[in-house]
XYZ file of C-alpha atoms in Angstrom:
364
model
C -24.526 1.452 -8.356
C -26.252 3.746 -5.702
C -26.233 7.322 -6.896
C -25.067 9.553 -3.770
C -24.913 12.769 -6.366
C -25.615 14.975 -3.198
C -22.354 13.866 -1.430
C -18.778 13.927 -3.438
C -17.291 10.166 -2.864
C -13.299 11.815 -3.488
C -11.436 13.726 -1.364
C -7.991 15.937 -2.987
C -6.030 16.597 0.246
C -2.329 18.082 -0.687
C 0.312 19.811 1.037
C 0.957 23.494 0.601
C 3.630 23.103 -2.293
C 1.467 20.835 -3.419
C -1.226 22.872 -3.408
C 0.654 25.722 -5.161
C 1.416 23.657 -7.836
C -2.432 22.616 -8.686
C -3.026 26.367 -8.572
C -0.527 27.386 -11.301
C -0.541 25.137 -13.258
C -3.124 22.426 -12.474
C -1.940 18.208 -11.618
C -0.570 16.925 -14.985
C 0.739 13.441 -15.463
C 4.028 14.471 -15.961
C 4.467 16.462 -12.512
C 4.631 12.785 -10.837
C 7.530 11.593 -10.168
C 6.084 9.188 -7.501
C 3.530 6.944 -6.570
C 2.652 5.634 -2.881
C 0.723 2.776 -2.016
C -0.029 1.919 1.902
C -0.897 -1.173 3.127
C -3.792 -1.936 4.775
C -5.177 -5.106 2.986
C -8.734 -5.320 2.200
C -9.350 -1.308 2.623
C -6.889 -1.124 -0.555
C -9.291 -2.987 -2.394
C -11.618 0.385 -2.917
C -8.593 2.320 -4.871
C -8.877 -0.129 -7.609
C -10.650 2.159 -9.926
C -8.200 4.686 -9.718
C -5.526 2.333 -9.953
C -6.626 1.143 -13.264
C -7.353 5.212 -14.307
C -3.622 5.709 -13.662
C -2.416 3.285 -15.260
C -4.697 2.658 -17.884
C -5.431 5.984 -19.110
C -3.615 8.931 -17.477
C 0.078 8.165 -16.999
C 0.178 6.781 -20.410
C 0.077 10.577 -21.325
C 3.113 11.407 -20.210
C 6.638 10.130 -20.872
C 8.902 10.860 -17.615
C 9.928 7.724 -14.986
C 7.634 7.293 -12.117
C 8.783 5.573 -9.015
C 6.792 3.342 -7.444
C 6.427 2.558 -4.083
C 4.339 0.241 -1.954
C 4.129 -2.147 1.275
C 2.323 -4.958 1.775
C -0.886 -5.032 -0.217
C 0.502 -1.825 -1.917
C 3.551 -3.357 -2.939
C 1.628 -5.769 -4.618
C -1.051 -2.945 -6.241
C 2.267 -1.458 -7.465
C 3.225 -4.438 -9.070
C 0.417 -5.042 -10.843
C 0.157 -1.265 -12.677
C 4.224 -2.222 -13.894
C 2.381 -5.585 -15.607
C 1.371 -5.884 -19.389
C -1.962 -4.667 -19.515
C -2.505 -3.223 -16.107
C -5.794 -2.442 -16.197
C -7.005 -6.226 -16.491
C -4.453 -7.069 -14.174
C -5.787 -4.761 -11.709
C -9.188 -6.125 -11.713
C -8.209 -9.753 -11.684
C -6.262 -8.642 -7.931
C -9.428 -7.120 -7.358
C -11.490 -10.790 -7.919
C -8.714 -12.202 -6.582
C -8.252 -11.045 -3.099
C -12.121 -10.745 -3.135
C -12.669 -14.474 -3.562
C -9.652 -15.983 -1.359
C -10.505 -18.542 1.799
C -8.764 -20.892 3.427
C -8.937 -24.642 4.078
C -9.534 -24.080 8.399
C -8.313 -27.872 10.070
C -10.562 -29.492 11.901
C -10.923 -27.885 15.424
C -9.397 -24.856 14.623
C -11.518 -21.514 14.041
C -8.771 -19.981 11.673
C -6.304 -20.920 9.538
C -2.394 -21.183 11.047
C -0.231 -18.668 9.714
C 2.013 -21.698 7.533
C -1.047 -22.127 5.782
C -2.026 -18.896 4.971
C 1.627 -18.291 3.999
C 1.829 -21.237 1.813
C -1.582 -20.264 -0.254
C -0.735 -16.561 -0.475
C 2.025 -16.976 -1.942
C 0.444 -19.677 -4.578
C -1.572 -16.733 -4.926
C 1.113 -14.196 -6.176
C 3.445 -17.045 -7.991
C 0.300 -17.506 -10.414
C -0.837 -13.728 -10.521
C 3.179 -13.015 -11.089
C 3.565 -16.055 -13.354
C 5.632 -14.976 -16.807
C 5.235 -11.245 -15.334
C 8.494 -10.470 -13.406
C 10.816 -10.179 -16.085
C 8.592 -7.515 -17.844
C 8.191 -5.387 -13.994
C 11.436 -5.564 -13.741
C 12.444 -4.063 -17.815
C 9.469 -1.073 -17.802
C 10.846 1.467 -19.349
C 8.817 4.008 -17.367
C 8.225 2.482 -13.922
C 11.164 1.957 -11.245
C 9.273 -0.410 -8.410
C 10.456 -0.244 -4.847
C 8.932 -3.179 -2.448
C 8.651 -2.284 1.285
C 9.579 -5.027 3.944
C 10.437 -4.805 7.961
C 13.422 -7.286 8.850
C 13.884 -7.978 11.783
C 17.093 -7.721 13.818
C 18.614 -9.119 16.831
C 15.753 -11.126 18.555
C 13.906 -10.604 16.049
C 16.234 -11.884 13.292
C 14.851 -14.942 13.380
C 11.225 -16.335 13.753
C 10.267 -18.184 17.119
C 7.328 -19.887 18.758
C 8.985 -17.143 22.325
C 11.691 -14.883 20.207
C 8.545 -13.588 17.993
C 6.411 -12.163 20.995
C 9.124 -10.844 22.605
C 10.924 -8.841 20.218
C 7.316 -7.349 18.979
C 6.726 -6.432 22.353
C 10.223 -5.063 23.010
C 9.478 -2.969 19.374
C 5.799 -1.758 20.562
C 7.332 -0.328 24.122
C 10.238 0.860 22.120
C 8.642 2.795 19.514
C 6.189 4.391 21.780
C 9.013 6.455 23.063
C 10.637 7.178 20.064
C 9.986 5.860 16.610
C 13.607 6.012 15.358
C 14.789 3.451 18.548
C 12.220 1.071 16.075
C 15.234 0.749 14.384
C 17.152 -1.576 16.902
C 14.420 -3.971 16.282
C 13.479 -3.853 12.838
C 15.103 -2.392 9.790
C 13.256 -1.264 6.631
C 14.861 -2.714 3.666
C 13.637 -1.551 0.209
C 13.955 -4.015 -2.513
C 14.517 -2.071 -6.009
C 14.783 -2.709 -9.217
C 18.639 -2.040 -10.178
C 18.859 -1.292 -6.188
C 18.237 2.127 -7.216
C 17.046 3.884 -4.032
C 13.560 5.880 -4.596
C 14.473 9.304 -5.047
C 14.169 10.813 -1.791
C 15.651 11.247 2.125
C 15.327 7.435 4.030
C 17.641 8.475 7.028
C 14.293 9.007 9.255
C 15.189 5.362 10.024
C 16.826 2.286 9.996
C 17.361 1.015 6.478
C 19.091 -0.515 3.338
C 17.962 -0.956 -0.435
C 18.810 -4.064 -1.818
C 18.550 -5.269 -5.670
C 14.826 -6.245 -6.581
C 15.766 -9.410 -9.389
C 13.703 -12.102 -10.649
C 15.076 -14.235 -8.083
C 13.775 -12.498 -4.943
C 11.142 -10.465 -6.669
C 8.099 -13.422 -4.977
C 9.873 -13.767 -2.069
C 10.582 -10.069 -1.364
C 6.602 -9.667 -2.232
C 5.375 -12.137 -0.264
C 7.778 -10.912 2.818
C 6.072 -7.035 2.237
C 2.505 -8.478 3.085
C 3.409 -11.067 6.060
C 1.596 -9.796 8.887
C 3.032 -11.369 12.144
C 1.333 -13.687 13.606
C -1.212 -13.852 11.003
C 1.983 -14.902 8.205
C 4.967 -16.932 8.570
C 8.186 -14.531 8.330
C 9.899 -14.827 4.825
C 13.461 -15.887 6.065
C 17.008 -15.242 3.712
C 15.665 -13.810 0.916
C 18.296 -14.090 -2.022
C 20.355 -11.628 -2.268
C 19.707 -9.688 0.777
C 20.937 -10.143 4.273
C 19.716 -12.830 5.985
C 17.128 -12.803 8.928
C 13.667 -13.160 8.999
C 11.410 -10.733 6.942
C 7.886 -9.426 7.611
C 5.502 -6.720 6.517
C 6.664 -3.834 5.322
C 3.725 -2.139 6.672
C 5.447 -2.378 10.361
C 7.779 0.062 9.664
C 6.281 2.088 6.858
C 2.541 1.564 7.446
C 1.399 4.846 4.956
C 4.619 5.145 3.885
C 5.154 8.881 5.156
C 8.910 9.819 3.815
C 10.552 12.689 3.524
C 9.109 13.361 0.248
C 9.900 17.265 -0.053
C 13.755 16.422 -0.056
C 12.868 14.994 -3.757
C 12.958 18.732 -5.011
C 11.104 18.487 -7.746
C 8.090 16.564 -9.148
C 4.901 15.703 -6.854
C 3.832 12.893 -4.837
C 0.276 11.228 -5.719
C -1.354 8.794 -3.484
C -4.196 6.523 -3.537
C -4.745 6.219 0.236
C -8.106 4.878 1.842
C -8.146 8.005 4.592
C -6.441 11.602 4.765
C -3.289 10.255 7.311
C -0.514 8.885 6.529
C 0.386 7.072 9.451
C 4.393 6.642 10.166
C 4.411 2.338 10.878
C 1.966 -0.022 12.206
C 2.949 -0.054 15.408
C 1.743 4.260 15.170
C -1.464 3.322 14.477
C -2.549 3.945 18.268
C -0.171 7.041 18.613
C -2.849 9.586 17.358
C 0.253 12.587 17.570
C 1.706 10.660 14.875
C -1.013 10.938 12.444
C -0.516 14.267 11.486
C 1.014 15.873 8.262
C 4.112 16.909 8.657
C 6.655 18.956 6.045
C 7.753 15.985 5.077
C 4.449 15.438 3.085
C 4.345 19.077 1.542
C 4.543 17.898 -2.245
C 1.986 15.095 -1.670
C -1.252 14.765 -2.925
C -3.666 12.332 -1.676
C -6.807 10.794 -2.993
C -8.997 9.203 -0.387
C -12.635 8.596 0.216
C -14.994 10.878 1.882
C -15.553 9.063 5.385
C -19.231 10.935 4.929
C -19.623 8.662 1.733
C -18.367 6.056 3.099
C -20.830 5.631 5.885
C -23.654 6.449 3.419
C -22.525 4.260 0.069
C -20.685 1.563 1.639
C -21.431 -2.086 3.243
C -21.564 -1.668 6.968
C -20.893 1.988 6.647
C -17.176 1.082 6.343
C -14.048 0.311 4.147
C -13.409 -3.424 4.279
C -10.756 -4.148 6.202
C -9.583 -7.535 7.698
C -11.550 -7.633 10.731
C -14.638 -8.952 7.841
C -13.295 -12.258 8.090
C -13.922 -12.228 11.646
C -17.208 -10.734 11.404
C -18.259 -13.024 8.798
C -16.538 -16.121 9.647
C -17.387 -19.198 7.719
C -19.840 -16.728 5.505
C -17.092 -16.747 2.686
C -20.440 -15.554 0.091
C -21.282 -12.552 2.193
C -17.907 -11.428 2.447
C -18.023 -11.837 -1.099
C -21.030 -10.548 -1.740
C -20.756 -7.166 0.088
C -16.751 -6.793 -0.490
C -17.709 -6.508 -4.540
C -20.363 -3.769 -3.501
C -17.586 -1.853 -1.794
C -15.537 -2.308 -5.078
C -18.164 -1.009 -7.549
C -19.367 2.003 -5.328
C -15.879 2.835 -5.367
C -15.781 3.515 -8.821
C -17.324 6.960 -8.367
C -13.564 8.094 -6.821
C -11.949 6.999 -10.382
C -14.984 9.021 -11.939
C -14.420 12.024 -10.215
C -10.702 12.396 -9.960
C -10.752 11.621 -14.208
C -13.701 15.056 -14.264
C -11.152 16.958 -11.665
C -8.430 16.522 -14.274
C -10.001 17.512 -17.066
C -10.548 20.729 -14.807
C -8.400 21.243 -11.864
C -10.454 22.879 -9.440
C -8.240 24.312 -6.370
C -11.300 24.829 -4.325
C -11.482 21.243 -4.183
C -8.551 20.635 -2.350
C -7.850 20.277 1.432
C -4.956 20.586 3.534
C -3.236 17.308 4.677
């Protein structure tokens, strides 16, 4: 790995309540009640080292229940954290994601949504084969997979109705995030149908039981980006309809964590900003921290370090599929390098946990 010792790779951001706690007591694994994991596709690859440290070394030092909340790749990561031997499985996740490739039909530039969904479903089936029962019965971890269920015109996927429905959602959301509930409903698949320990009333929502029967479909739906993958319809045990990427309603899971009452939220993230929904990406006024994040600690790569240390001076992201085109080997090379460099994030966090210095904390 390249030595950039003059620049910290990791920035630690804390809400006011989290900062006060760390100033008094430091940050201990027993302080954490929730771990959140955002949607964001390949960006999540740089968090693999932190994930391995948290689930392999740090959290096992405590005994309290921990709620693992994730959307899209974040849901995949959190499900991996609840597997037996999470360290090995996080490495497997990264390798599989980095080396993914899809057959392109003759005469087309990109694979179809149907093909991507079929291949990705097969990937999830192989990855979690024989592991779901253990995930759902984990003695400490409560997994929550976030999806977006279409309502009304978006209740079924269709060539005309899906674009029309999402146009309506975009326009409504621009006026008020609350109106998004007229088009899409947050559906959280939770172990034992036990909701996360916080208030979810910011958006229309429901919690359904996560089971061995619907696990793979819920996870596939949570990763199903509209127009890139197909919606997952009529998931067993859940209300009928079309289910898409959980990041649409909850891109970065900007939830009311302050309503928990006790405990901290640890949030390994690829940036400082916790953006509410995917449709809020262009609405910069919704990117600011709110009192809902008062008890949240965000671990994120320093933008200056990203610009200096990572290929293309940025995190891996979905635009790389177009950037590299059919040159899969080049994309694999650069994503692998980004993952190797990002080991520094885990190293710095581990060192900081040994001697938590509140002076290093940045506001959210």
